Amino acid sequence: MPETILSKTVLDCAKLTTREINQQLKALASEGIEQVEVVNPAGRHNLAIALEHPITISFQGSVGYYCGGLCDRATIEINGSCGWSVGENLMSGQITVQGNASANAGASAHGGKICILGNAGPRAAISLKGATLIVSGNVGHSSAFMMQQGRFIICGDAGENLGDSIYDGQIFVGGTIKSLGADARLEPMTAQDWEMLTQELHPLGLDAKAYEFKKIVCAQELYHFKAKDFSKWKDAY
């Protein structure tokens, strides 16, 4: 059973299965417990999945893949690194990763915010649908592939094919871009963009003006198929 210390509930994963961990987290959230510290996560996969009530969860250690997926209104902090697809299909709330993230960070996230205070692997923000994904370091190739809505802020460098087949949304890169994908283009930064970046990065201890941000949006050349543009579609797909 979880141990309650003052206003904090401590949940030790050492002798629990993944199903039991998630069942207890859901029960605590439904009971109105505000804060849970999870110890000994030991890189387990599928932790804190599909939480539907407001709760703050702090993982003391690294976690595996799909942590925080499908969550609504939860606040999750990972004091370590995480596997692929952190925050997959996130609906609302916030996930903060103090270390690095593997591939597909924020995949298909509809809302909320995911902050990775390290590097992220390939395909970060793939099919992003409205959330905000912030990476303080670098991201790998094919990030923001088929991005549909939302905001993707990369303070470091971006790998090949950034924003390939992007449909909508905004990408900001503070470092270098190895290459842009099909239908992605650079757009001039505005004063409103800099103001937004300052507001998003300041709470993370980051200074937007310390980076040379570039803005990437959809060129809208692939919105409608035209025979004369077949080569562009071929390159994209």
Short mmCIF file of C-alpha atoms in Angstrom, two decimals, residues 8-235:
data_model
loop_
_atom_site.label_atom_id
_atom_site.label_comp_id
_atom_site.label_asym_id
_atom_site.label_seq_id
_atom_site.Cartn_x
_atom_site.Cartn_y
_atom_site.Cartn_z
CA LYS A 8 2.58 13.61 -0.03
CA THR A 9 1.83 9.98 -0.88
CA VAL A 10 4.85 7.78 -1.61
CA LEU A 11 4.33 4.81 -3.91
CA ASP A 12 7.13 2.22 -4.00
CA CYS A 13 7.19 0.25 -7.25
CA ALA A 14 9.74 -2.32 -6.10
CA LYS A 15 7.25 -5.13 -5.37
CA LEU A 16 4.41 -4.06 -7.68
CA THR A 17 3.57 -5.04 -11.23
CA THR A 18 3.05 -2.34 -13.83
CA ARG A 19 -0.71 -2.97 -13.72
CA GLU A 20 -0.73 -2.58 -9.93
CA ILE A 21 1.25 0.66 -10.13
CA ASN A 22 -1.19 2.16 -12.62
CA GLN A 23 -4.22 0.93 -10.69
CA GLN A 24 -2.95 2.59 -7.53
CA LEU A 25 -2.13 5.84 -9.33
CA LYS A 26 -5.64 5.95 -10.81
CA ALA A 27 -7.21 5.19 -7.44
CA LEU A 28 -5.19 7.93 -5.73
CA ALA A 29 -6.13 10.44 -8.43
CA SER A 30 -9.83 9.58 -8.21
CA GLU A 31 -9.66 9.97 -4.40
CA GLY A 32 -8.40 13.53 -4.80
CA ILE A 33 -4.80 12.91 -3.69
CA GLU A 34 -2.86 15.88 -5.03
CA GLN A 35 0.75 14.68 -5.00
CA VAL A 36 2.40 11.27 -5.38
CA GLU A 37 6.11 10.48 -5.31
CA VAL A 38 6.87 7.26 -7.17
CA VAL A 39 10.12 5.57 -6.15
CA ASN A 40 11.96 2.65 -7.76
CA PRO A 41 10.29 2.95 -11.20
CA ALA A 42 13.29 1.00 -12.56
CA GLY A 43 12.70 1.99 -16.18
CA ARG A 44 9.27 0.32 -16.31
CA HIS A 45 7.18 0.83 -19.44
CA ASN A 46 3.61 2.20 -19.63
CA LEU A 47 3.60 4.03 -16.31
CA ALA A 48 0.95 6.67 -15.47
CA ILE A 49 -1.20 5.82 -18.47
CA ALA A 50 -4.67 7.29 -19.12
CA LEU A 51 -5.07 9.25 -15.90
CA GLU A 52 -8.32 11.20 -15.95
CA HIS A 53 -8.13 13.33 -12.77
CA PRO A 54 -5.82 16.16 -11.68
CA ILE A 55 -2.80 14.78 -9.83
CA THR A 56 0.92 15.58 -9.60
CA ILE A 57 3.23 12.58 -9.98
CA SER A 58 6.99 12.69 -9.50
CA PHE A 59 8.98 9.69 -10.74
CA GLN A 60 12.28 9.36 -8.87
CA GLY A 61 14.29 7.69 -11.60
CA SER A 62 14.09 6.87 -15.29
CA VAL A 63 11.04 5.33 -16.95
CA GLY A 64 10.48 3.27 -20.08
CA TYR A 65 8.30 3.86 -23.10
CA TYR A 66 4.80 5.42 -23.26
CA CYS A 67 5.00 7.14 -19.86
CA GLY A 68 2.12 9.57 -19.40
CA GLY A 69 0.30 8.48 -22.53
CA LEU A 70 -3.38 9.40 -22.95
CA CYS A 71 -3.39 11.49 -19.77
CA ASP A 72 -5.87 14.29 -19.10
CA ARG A 73 -5.08 17.03 -16.50
CA ALA A 74 -2.18 15.21 -14.81
CA THR A 75 1.17 16.84 -14.01
CA ILE A 76 4.08 14.42 -14.33
CA GLU A 77 7.76 14.99 -13.59
CA ILE A 78 10.37 12.40 -14.53
CA ASN A 79 13.59 12.84 -12.57
CA GLY A 80 15.59 10.87 -15.08
CA SER A 81 15.27 9.94 -18.74
CA CYS A 82 12.46 8.21 -20.61
CA GLY A 83 11.88 5.77 -23.44
CA TRP A 84 10.04 6.39 -26.66
CA SER A 85 6.62 8.04 -27.04
CA VAL A 86 6.51 9.93 -23.76
CA GLY A 87 3.19 11.77 -23.58
CA GLU A 88 1.76 9.92 -26.58
CA ASN A 89 -1.77 11.22 -27.25
CA LEU A 90 -1.58 13.57 -24.25
CA MET A 91 -4.88 15.43 -23.89
CA SER A 92 -3.99 18.08 -21.28
CA GLY A 93 -1.68 18.67 -18.33
CA GLN A 94 2.11 18.76 -18.36
CA ILE A 95 4.98 16.28 -18.50
CA THR A 96 8.53 17.37 -17.63
CA VAL A 97 11.53 15.14 -18.30
CA GLN A 98 14.70 16.15 -16.50
CA GLY A 99 16.87 13.98 -18.75
CA ASN A 100 16.74 12.75 -22.34
CA ALA A 101 13.87 11.21 -24.30
CA SER A 102 13.97 8.46 -26.90
CA ALA A 103 12.08 8.48 -30.20
CA ASN A 104 8.56 9.77 -30.89
CA ALA A 105 8.31 12.18 -27.95
CA GLY A 106 4.85 13.74 -27.85
CA ALA A 107 3.50 11.58 -30.67
CA SER A 108 -0.05 12.65 -31.63
CA ALA A 109 -0.40 14.77 -28.47
CA HIS A 110 -3.66 16.74 -28.64
CA GLY A 111 -3.10 19.23 -25.81
CA GLY A 112 -1.06 20.12 -22.77
CA LYS A 113 2.69 20.58 -22.68
CA ILE A 114 5.71 18.27 -22.74
CA CYS A 115 9.08 19.67 -21.66
CA ILE A 116 12.27 17.67 -22.25
CA LEU A 117 15.23 19.27 -20.51
CA GLY A 118 17.74 17.28 -22.52
CA ASN A 119 17.85 15.79 -26.01
CA ALA A 120 15.10 13.93 -27.88
CA GLY A 121 15.51 11.17 -30.42
CA PRO A 122 14.10 10.92 -33.94
CA ARG A 123 10.49 11.64 -34.88
CA ALA A 124 9.80 13.94 -31.93
CA ALA A 125 6.41 15.64 -32.28
CA ILE A 126 5.35 13.17 -34.97
CA SER A 127 1.72 13.84 -35.94
CA LEU A 128 1.46 16.50 -33.21
CA LYS A 129 -2.20 17.51 -32.96
CA GLY A 130 -2.26 20.59 -30.74
CA ALA A 131 0.10 20.20 -27.78
CA THR A 132 3.27 22.16 -27.08
CA LEU A 133 6.53 20.19 -27.11
CA ILE A 134 9.70 21.88 -25.83
CA VAL A 135 13.15 20.29 -26.12
CA SER A 136 16.03 22.19 -24.54
CA GLY A 137 18.62 20.19 -26.48
CA ASN A 138 18.72 18.55 -29.92
CA VAL A 139 16.19 16.41 -31.78
CA GLY A 140 16.76 13.61 -34.26
CA HIS A 141 15.72 13.07 -37.86
CA SER A 142 12.14 13.24 -39.16
CA SER A 143 10.91 15.26 -36.20
CA ALA A 144 7.48 16.90 -36.61
CA PHE A 145 6.68 14.49 -39.46
CA MET A 146 3.04 15.04 -40.46
CA MET A 147 2.59 17.61 -37.70
CA GLN A 148 -1.02 18.83 -37.80
CA GLN A 149 -1.34 21.51 -35.13
CA GLY A 150 0.45 22.78 -32.05
CA ARG A 151 3.86 24.21 -31.26
CA PHE A 152 7.28 22.56 -31.29
CA ILE A 153 10.18 24.46 -29.73
CA ILE A 154 13.72 23.10 -30.17
CA CYS A 155 16.46 25.07 -28.44
CA GLY A 156 19.28 23.01 -29.96
CA ASP A 157 19.83 21.47 -33.39
CA ALA A 158 17.38 19.52 -35.57
CA GLY A 159 18.22 16.50 -37.72
CA GLU A 160 17.26 15.73 -41.31
CA ASN A 161 13.77 16.17 -42.77
CA LEU A 162 12.39 18.44 -40.08
CA GLY A 163 8.67 19.04 -40.56
CA ASP A 164 8.33 16.61 -43.44
CA SER A 165 4.72 16.66 -44.75
CA ILE A 166 3.71 19.18 -42.08
CA TYR A 167 0.08 20.21 -42.37
CA ASP A 168 -0.15 23.04 -39.81
CA GLY A 169 1.40 24.32 -36.58
CA GLN A 170 4.68 26.08 -35.85
CA ILE A 171 8.23 24.85 -35.29
CA PHE A 172 10.97 26.97 -33.73
CA VAL A 173 14.64 25.94 -33.83
CA GLY A 174 17.33 27.76 -31.85
CA GLY A 175 20.28 25.89 -33.38
CA THR A 176 21.03 24.49 -36.82
CA ILE A 177 18.66 22.59 -39.12
CA LYS A 178 20.24 19.75 -41.08
CA SER A 179 17.43 19.81 -43.65
CA LEU A 180 13.75 20.60 -44.01
CA GLY A 181 11.26 17.97 -45.16
CA ALA A 182 8.72 18.21 -47.96
CA ASP A 183 6.34 21.18 -47.71
CA ALA A 184 8.16 22.82 -44.79
CA ARG A 185 9.52 26.34 -45.20
CA LEU A 186 11.16 29.08 -43.16
CA GLU A 187 9.10 32.11 -42.18
CA PRO A 188 10.37 35.37 -40.64
CA MET A 189 10.18 35.63 -36.86
CA THR A 190 7.82 38.24 -35.42
CA ALA A 191 7.82 40.19 -32.17
CA GLN A 192 4.89 38.02 -31.05
CA ASP A 193 6.96 34.90 -31.70
CA TRP A 194 9.78 36.15 -29.48
CA GLU A 195 7.31 37.11 -26.77
CA MET A 196 5.76 33.63 -26.87
CA LEU A 197 9.18 31.95 -26.72
CA THR A 198 10.16 34.06 -23.72
CA GLN A 199 6.95 33.10 -21.92
CA GLU A 200 7.38 29.39 -22.68
CA LEU A 201 11.10 29.10 -21.89
CA HIS A 202 11.50 31.38 -18.88
CA PRO A 203 9.74 28.96 -16.45
CA LEU A 204 12.27 26.31 -17.53
CA GLY A 205 15.22 28.56 -16.72
CA LEU A 206 15.95 29.19 -20.40
CA ASP A 207 16.52 32.57 -22.06
CA ALA A 208 14.92 32.77 -25.51
CA LYS A 209 17.26 35.60 -26.55
CA ALA A 210 20.26 33.30 -26.02
CA TYR A 211 19.26 31.37 -29.16
CA GLU A 212 19.00 32.27 -32.84
CA PHE A 213 15.50 30.95 -33.35
CA LYS A 214 14.16 30.18 -36.80
CA LYS A 215 10.47 29.61 -37.55
CA ILE A 216 9.23 26.77 -39.77
CA VAL A 217 5.67 26.45 -41.06
CA CYS A 218 3.78 24.59 -43.79
CA ALA A 219 4.36 25.82 -47.34
CA GLN A 220 0.92 24.42 -48.31
CA GLU A 221 2.23 23.12 -51.62
CA LEU A 222 0.97 19.59 -50.93
CA TYR A 223 -2.51 20.54 -49.72
CA HIS A 224 -3.98 19.56 -53.09
CA PHE A 225 -2.52 17.07 -55.52
CA LYS A 226 -1.46 18.44 -58.89
CA ALA A 227 0.01 16.26 -61.59
CA LYS A 228 2.77 18.75 -62.31
CA ASP A 229 3.88 18.49 -58.66
CA PHE A 230 4.16 14.70 -58.68
CA SER A 231 7.89 14.79 -57.91
CA LYS A 232 7.20 16.64 -54.65
CA TRP A 233 4.61 14.05 -53.60
CA LYS A 234 7.00 11.26 -54.58
CA ASP A 235 9.72 12.77 -52.37
#
